[in-house]
CSV table of C-alpha atoms in Angstrom, one decimal:
chain,number,residue,atom,x,y,z
A,167,MET,CA,203.4,104.5,137.1
A,168,ASN,CA,205.0,102.7,139.6
A,169,ILE,CA,205.2,98.9,139.8
A,170,THR,CA,206.5,96.4,142.3
A,171,PHE,CA,206.3,93.4,142.4
A,172,ARG,CA,206.6,90.8,145.3
A,173,TYR,CA,206.1,87.0,144.9
A,174,PHE,CA,204.4,84.6,147.1
A,175,ASN,CA,203.9,80.9,146.8
A,176,THR,CA,201.8,79.2,148.8
A,177,ASN,CA,199.4,76.5,149.9
A,178,LEU,CA,196.6,77.4,151.7
A,179,SER,CA,195.8,73.8,152.5
A,180,LYS,CA,198.7,73.3,154.9
A,181,GLY,CA,198.4,76.2,157.5
A,182,LYS,CA,195.9,78.5,156.4
A,183,GLU,CA,195.9,80.4,159.5
A,184,LYS,CA,200.1,81.0,158.5
A,185,ALA,CA,199.5,82.0,155.2
A,186,LEU,CA,197.1,84.6,155.7
A,187,SER,CA,199.1,86.2,158.8
A,188,ASP,CA,201.5,86.4,155.8
A,189,PHE,CA,199.2,87.8,153.4
A,190,GLY,CA,198.7,90.6,155.7
A,191,LEU,CA,202.3,91.5,156.6
A,192,PHE,CA,202.2,93.6,153.4
A,193,SER,CA,199.9,95.6,151.4
A,194,ALA,CA,199.3,95.4,148.2
A,195,ASP,CA,197.1,97.1,145.7
A,196,LEU,CA,196.5,94.2,143.9
A,197,TYR,CA,196.6,90.8,144.3
A,198,VAL,CA,197.2,87.8,140.9
A,199,VAL,CA,196.7,84.4,141.3
A,200,PHE,CA,197.9,82.0,138.8
A,201,ALA,CA,197.7,78.4,138.6
A,202,TYR,CA,196.8,78.2,142.3
A,203,GLY,CA,193.8,75.2,141.3
A,204,SER,CA,191.6,75.3,144.5
A,205,ILE,CA,189.2,78.3,145.3
A,206,LEU,CA,191.2,81.3,146.8
A,207,PRO,CA,189.6,82.3,150.1
A,208,LYS,CA,187.6,85.1,150.8
A,209,GLU,CA,190.5,86.4,153.7
A,210,VAL,CA,193.2,86.5,150.8
A,211,TYR,CA,191.8,88.4,148.5
A,212,ALA,CA,190.0,91.0,150.9
A,213,HIS,CA,193.5,92.4,151.7
A,214,SER,CA,194.4,94.3,148.3
A,215,THR,CA,193.6,98.2,148.3
A,216,LEU,CA,192.5,97.7,145.1
A,217,THR,CA,191.4,93.9,143.5
A,218,SER,CA,192.3,90.8,143.2
A,219,ILE,CA,192.5,89.5,139.7
A,220,ASN,CA,193.3,85.9,138.1
A,221,LEU,CA,195.1,84.8,135.2
A,222,HIS,CA,193.4,81.3,133.4
A,223,GLY,CA,194.9,79.6,131.0
A,224,SER,CA,192.0,79.4,128.5
A,225,LEU,CA,189.3,81.2,127.3
A,226,LEU,CA,186.6,81.9,129.7
A,227,PRO,CA,184.6,80.2,130.2
A,228,ASP,CA,185.3,77.3,128.2
A,229,LEU,CA,188.0,74.9,130.9
A,230,ARG,CA,186.9,76.2,133.8
A,231,GLY,CA,188.6,74.2,136.7
A,232,ALA,CA,192.2,73.2,137.6
A,233,SER,CA,193.6,71.9,133.7
A,234,PRO,CA,193.0,73.6,131.3
A,235,VAL,CA,196.3,74.0,129.5
A,236,GLN,CA,196.7,70.1,129.9
A,237,THR,CA,192.9,69.6,128.8
A,238,ALA,CA,193.3,72.2,126.2
A,239,LEU,CA,195.6,69.6,124.6
A,240,TRP,CA,194.3,66.3,126.2
A,241,LYS,CA,191.1,67.3,123.8
A,242,GLY,CA,193.4,67.9,120.9
A,243,TYR,CA,192.9,72.2,120.4
A,244,THR,CA,194.7,74.3,117.8
A,245,LYS,CA,194.6,77.3,120.0
A,246,THR,CA,193.7,78.2,123.6
A,247,GLY,CA,194.7,81.3,125.5
A,248,ILE,CA,194.7,83.4,128.6
A,249,THR,CA,191.5,85.0,130.1
A,250,ILE,CA,192.2,87.9,133.2
A,251,GLN,CA,189.1,87.9,135.5
A,252,TYR,CA,188.2,89.2,138.6
A,253,ILE,CA,188.2,86.5,141.4
A,254,GLY,CA,184.9,85.6,142.7
A,255,GLU,CA,183.8,83.4,145.4
A,256,LYS,CA,183.2,80.2,142.8
A,257,MET,CA,185.8,79.0,140.6
A,258,ASP,CA,186.4,81.2,137.5
A,259,GLU,CA,183.0,82.7,137.3
A,260,GLY,CA,184.3,86.2,137.4
A,261,ASP,CA,184.3,88.8,135.3
A,262,ILE,CA,186.2,89.3,132.5
A,263,LEU,CA,188.8,92.6,132.0
A,264,LEU,CA,190.9,91.0,129.3
A,265,THR,CA,191.7,87.5,127.2
A,266,LYS,CA,194.3,87.0,124.7
A,267,GLU,CA,194.6,84.0,122.1
A,268,VAL,CA,197.6,81.6,122.2
A,269,GLU,CA,198.2,79.0,119.1
A,270,ILE,CA,199.0,75.8,119.8
A,271,ALA,CA,201.7,73.6,117.6
A,272,PRO,CA,201.2,70.2,117.0
A,273,GLU,CA,205.0,69.3,118.8
A,274,ASP,CA,203.5,71.5,122.1
A,275,ASN,CA,203.1,69.5,125.2
A,276,THR,CA,201.7,71.2,128.6
A,277,GLY,CA,205.7,72.3,129.4
A,278,THR,CA,205.7,74.4,126.2
A,279,LEU,CA,202.6,75.4,125.8
A,280,MET,CA,202.4,76.6,129.7
A,281,ASP,CA,205.4,79.1,128.5
A,282,LYS,CA,203.6,80.0,125.8
A,283,ILE,CA,200.9,80.8,128.4
A,284,THR,CA,202.6,82.7,131.7
A,285,ASP,CA,204.3,85.0,128.4
A,286,ALA,CA,201.2,86.0,127.6
A,287,GLY,CA,199.8,86.0,130.5
A,288,ILE,CA,202.3,88.5,132.2
A,289,GLU,CA,202.2,90.5,128.6
A,290,SER,CA,198.7,90.7,129.4
A,291,ILE,CA,198.5,91.7,132.7
A,292,LEU,CA,201.7,94.5,131.9
A,293,GLN,CA,199.0,96.2,129.0
A,294,LEU,CA,196.2,96.0,131.8
A,295,LEU,CA,198.1,97.8,134.5
A,296,LYS,CA,199.1,100.4,131.9
A,297,THR,CA,195.2,101.8,131.9
A,298,TYR,CA,194.6,102.4,135.5
A,299,ASP,CA,193.4,105.5,136.3
A,300,GLY,CA,192.3,105.2,139.7
A,301,LYS,CA,189.0,103.8,138.6
A,302,PRO,CA,188.1,99.8,139.1
A,303,PHE,CA,189.0,97.7,135.6
A,304,PRO,CA,186.2,97.5,132.9
A,305,SER,CA,184.3,93.8,132.9
A,306,VAL,CA,182.2,92.2,131.3
A,307,PRO,CA,180.5,89.0,133.0
A,308,GLN,CA,180.9,85.6,131.3
A,309,ALA,CA,178.6,83.3,129.8
A,310,HIS,CA,177.9,81.4,132.1
A,311,ASP,CA,175.3,79.2,129.7
A,312,LYS,CA,178.7,78.1,127.4
A,313,ALA,CA,180.7,77.2,130.0
A,314,THR,CA,182.7,73.8,129.9
A,315,TYR,CA,184.9,72.4,133.5
A,316,CYS,CA,188.3,70.3,133.7
A,317,GLY,CA,189.2,68.4,136.9
A,318,LYS,CA,192.8,67.8,138.6
A,319,ILE,CA,194.6,65.5,136.3
A,320,LYS,CA,194.5,61.8,138.1
A,321,SER,CA,197.1,59.6,138.2
A,322,GLU,CA,195.4,56.6,136.6
A,323,ASP,CA,195.0,59.0,133.6
A,324,ARG,CA,198.6,58.2,133.0
A,325,ILE,CA,198.1,54.2,131.8
A,326,LEU,CA,197.6,54.6,128.0
A,327,ASP,CA,195.0,52.1,126.3
A,328,TRP,CA,196.4,51.4,122.9
A,329,SER,CA,192.7,50.5,122.1
A,330,LEU,CA,191.5,54.2,121.5
A,331,LYS,CA,192.8,56.1,118.8
A,332,SER,CA,196.0,57.4,118.1
A,333,GLU,CA,195.5,60.9,117.9
A,334,GLU,CA,193.8,60.4,121.0
A,335,LEU,CA,196.9,58.8,122.5
A,336,HIS,CA,198.9,61.3,121.1
A,337,ASN,CA,197.2,64.1,122.4
A,338,ARG,CA,197.1,62.2,125.9
A,339,ILE,CA,200.8,61.6,125.7
A,340,ARG,CA,201.8,65.1,125.1
A,341,ALA,CA,199.4,66.8,127.6
A,342,LEU,CA,200.9,64.2,130.0
A,343,TYR,CA,204.3,65.5,129.5
A,344,PRO,CA,206.2,66.4,131.3
A,345,ASP,CA,204.7,66.7,134.6
A,346,MET,CA,203.0,63.4,135.5
A,347,ILE,CA,204.3,61.0,132.1
A,348,ALA,CA,201.9,58.7,130.1
A,349,THR,CA,203.3,55.0,130.8
A,350,THR,CA,202.6,51.9,129.5
A,351,THR,CA,204.8,48.1,130.2
A,352,PHE,CA,206.4,46.2,128.5
A,353,ARG,CA,208.0,43.3,129.2
A,354,ASP,CA,206.1,43.0,132.8
A,355,LYS,CA,208.2,46.5,133.6
A,356,ARG,CA,207.2,50.1,133.5
A,357,MET,CA,208.0,52.0,130.2
A,358,ASN,CA,207.4,55.6,130.1
A,359,ILE,CA,206.0,57.4,126.6
A,360,LEU,CA,207.8,60.6,126.4
A,361,LYS,CA,207.1,62.2,123.3
A,362,THR,CA,205.4,61.0,119.9
A,363,LYS,CA,204.2,61.9,116.6
A,364,PRO,CA,200.8,60.6,114.6
A,365,SER,CA,201.8,58.3,111.6
A,366,SER,CA,201.1,57.7,108.1
A,367,LEU,CA,201.5,54.4,107.8
A,368,SER,CA,198.5,52.7,106.2
A,369,LEU,CA,195.4,51.9,108.1
A,370,GLU,CA,195.5,48.3,108.8
A,371,ILE,CA,192.6,45.8,109.4
A,372,ASN,CA,191.8,44.0,112.5
A,373,PRO,CA,194.3,45.4,114.7
A,374,THR,CA,196.5,44.7,117.6
A,375,PRO,CA,196.4,47.3,120.3
A,376,GLY,CA,199.8,47.9,121.4
A,377,LYS,CA,201.3,45.9,118.5
A,378,LEU,CA,204.8,46.9,118.0
A,379,LYS,CA,206.7,47.8,115.0
A,380,ARG,CA,209.6,48.1,113.5
A,381,LEU,CA,210.7,50.5,110.4
A,382,ASP,CA,213.3,51.5,108.7
A,383,LYS,CA,215.8,49.5,111.7
A,384,LYS,CA,215.4,52.7,113.8
A,385,ARG,CA,211.6,54.0,114.0
A,386,LEU,CA,209.5,52.2,116.3
A,387,LEU,CA,205.6,52.3,115.7
A,388,THR,CA,202.9,51.2,118.2
A,389,GLN,CA,199.2,49.8,116.5
A,390,CYS,CA,196.4,52.0,117.9
A,391,GLY,CA,192.8,50.9,118.2
A,392,ASP,CA,191.9,52.7,115.0
A,393,GLY,CA,194.4,50.3,112.7
A,394,ARG,CA,196.4,53.4,112.8
A,395,PHE,CA,200.5,54.2,114.2
A,396,LEU,CA,202.0,55.8,116.4
A,397,GLU,CA,205.3,57.0,116.4
A,398,ILE,CA,207.1,56.7,119.6
A,399,LEU,CA,209.9,59.6,119.5
A,400,GLU,CA,211.4,59.2,123.0
A,401,LEU,CA,210.7,56.8,125.8
A,402,GLN,CA,212.0,55.5,129.5
A,403,PRO,CA,212.5,52.0,130.4
A,404,GLU,CA,212.0,51.4,133.9
A,405,ASN,CA,215.5,52.3,136.1
A,406,LYS,CA,217.0,53.4,133.0
A,407,ASN,CA,217.6,56.9,131.3
A,408,ARG,CA,215.3,58.6,128.6
A,409,MET,CA,216.5,57.6,124.9
A,410,THR,CA,215.1,57.5,121.6
A,411,ALA,CA,213.1,55.0,119.5
A,412,SER,CA,217.0,54.4,117.8
A,413,ASP,CA,218.3,53.4,121.0
A,414,PHE,CA,215.7,51.6,122.6
A,415,LEU,CA,215.5,49.3,119.4
A,416,ASN,CA,219.0,48.6,119.5
A,417,GLY,CA,219.1,47.9,123.2
A,418,PHE,CA,216.3,45.7,123.6
A,419,ARG,CA,215.4,44.3,120.2
A,420,ILE,CA,212.0,43.9,120.1
A,421,GLN,CA,210.3,40.5,119.0
A,422,GLU,CA,208.0,39.7,115.9
A,423,GLY,CA,204.2,40.5,118.0
A,424,GLU,CA,205.8,41.7,121.3
A,425,THR,CA,203.0,44.4,122.7
A,426,PHE,CA,203.0,47.8,124.8
A,427,GLY,CA,200.3,47.6,127.7
């Protein structure tokens, strides 16, 4: 089977007529859509002579919508996957051609997980194309009654609420990295929180959410609403470069009782 790929990156919300005209300039047997995040107009996928398929970053019908990779991390999933589906008139409701599981490591963030999803998706599409015999790809309908949904990540989602549980905060921080970046405040200035890990430090009664704790002179922990601590590994003060917790502690010399947020 001879396969020629052509990458087409467009935003149909800006200059829809030109985009549709560009699609018509070349004839394709198959269109593959990935990470578009909106409903694709029928005029687009009607151009293909074979069909149009969508590579979605979750195991449908779970996490239909615009942010499946981020939401899987946010919810603390330990595995997710990819789904290849036919494109339909409603978002992510098309029949399923193929699925593949992807493991989520404890240290994964949206950047690393998206790399895994992309690799699994490319491998799966090539696997699917090798089965093409001139007939429509076999598929199965989704279990629509089991569908869950995820929306677009909003700018206000970046702001950390230290009264939440430490695990919830950790998952939010890695879900937001590297595209949006979780943020808090310190000494009345913005502080971006880039990388964290849950701490095994003992639970404290009557916690002060956001309270900072220095450990071993080079480790930085923040108290969360459940009394547990979240260890800050990398952060970025306003108008400064990213730095390790150790560098931050050396440069800012936190005082007893200081907090984030």
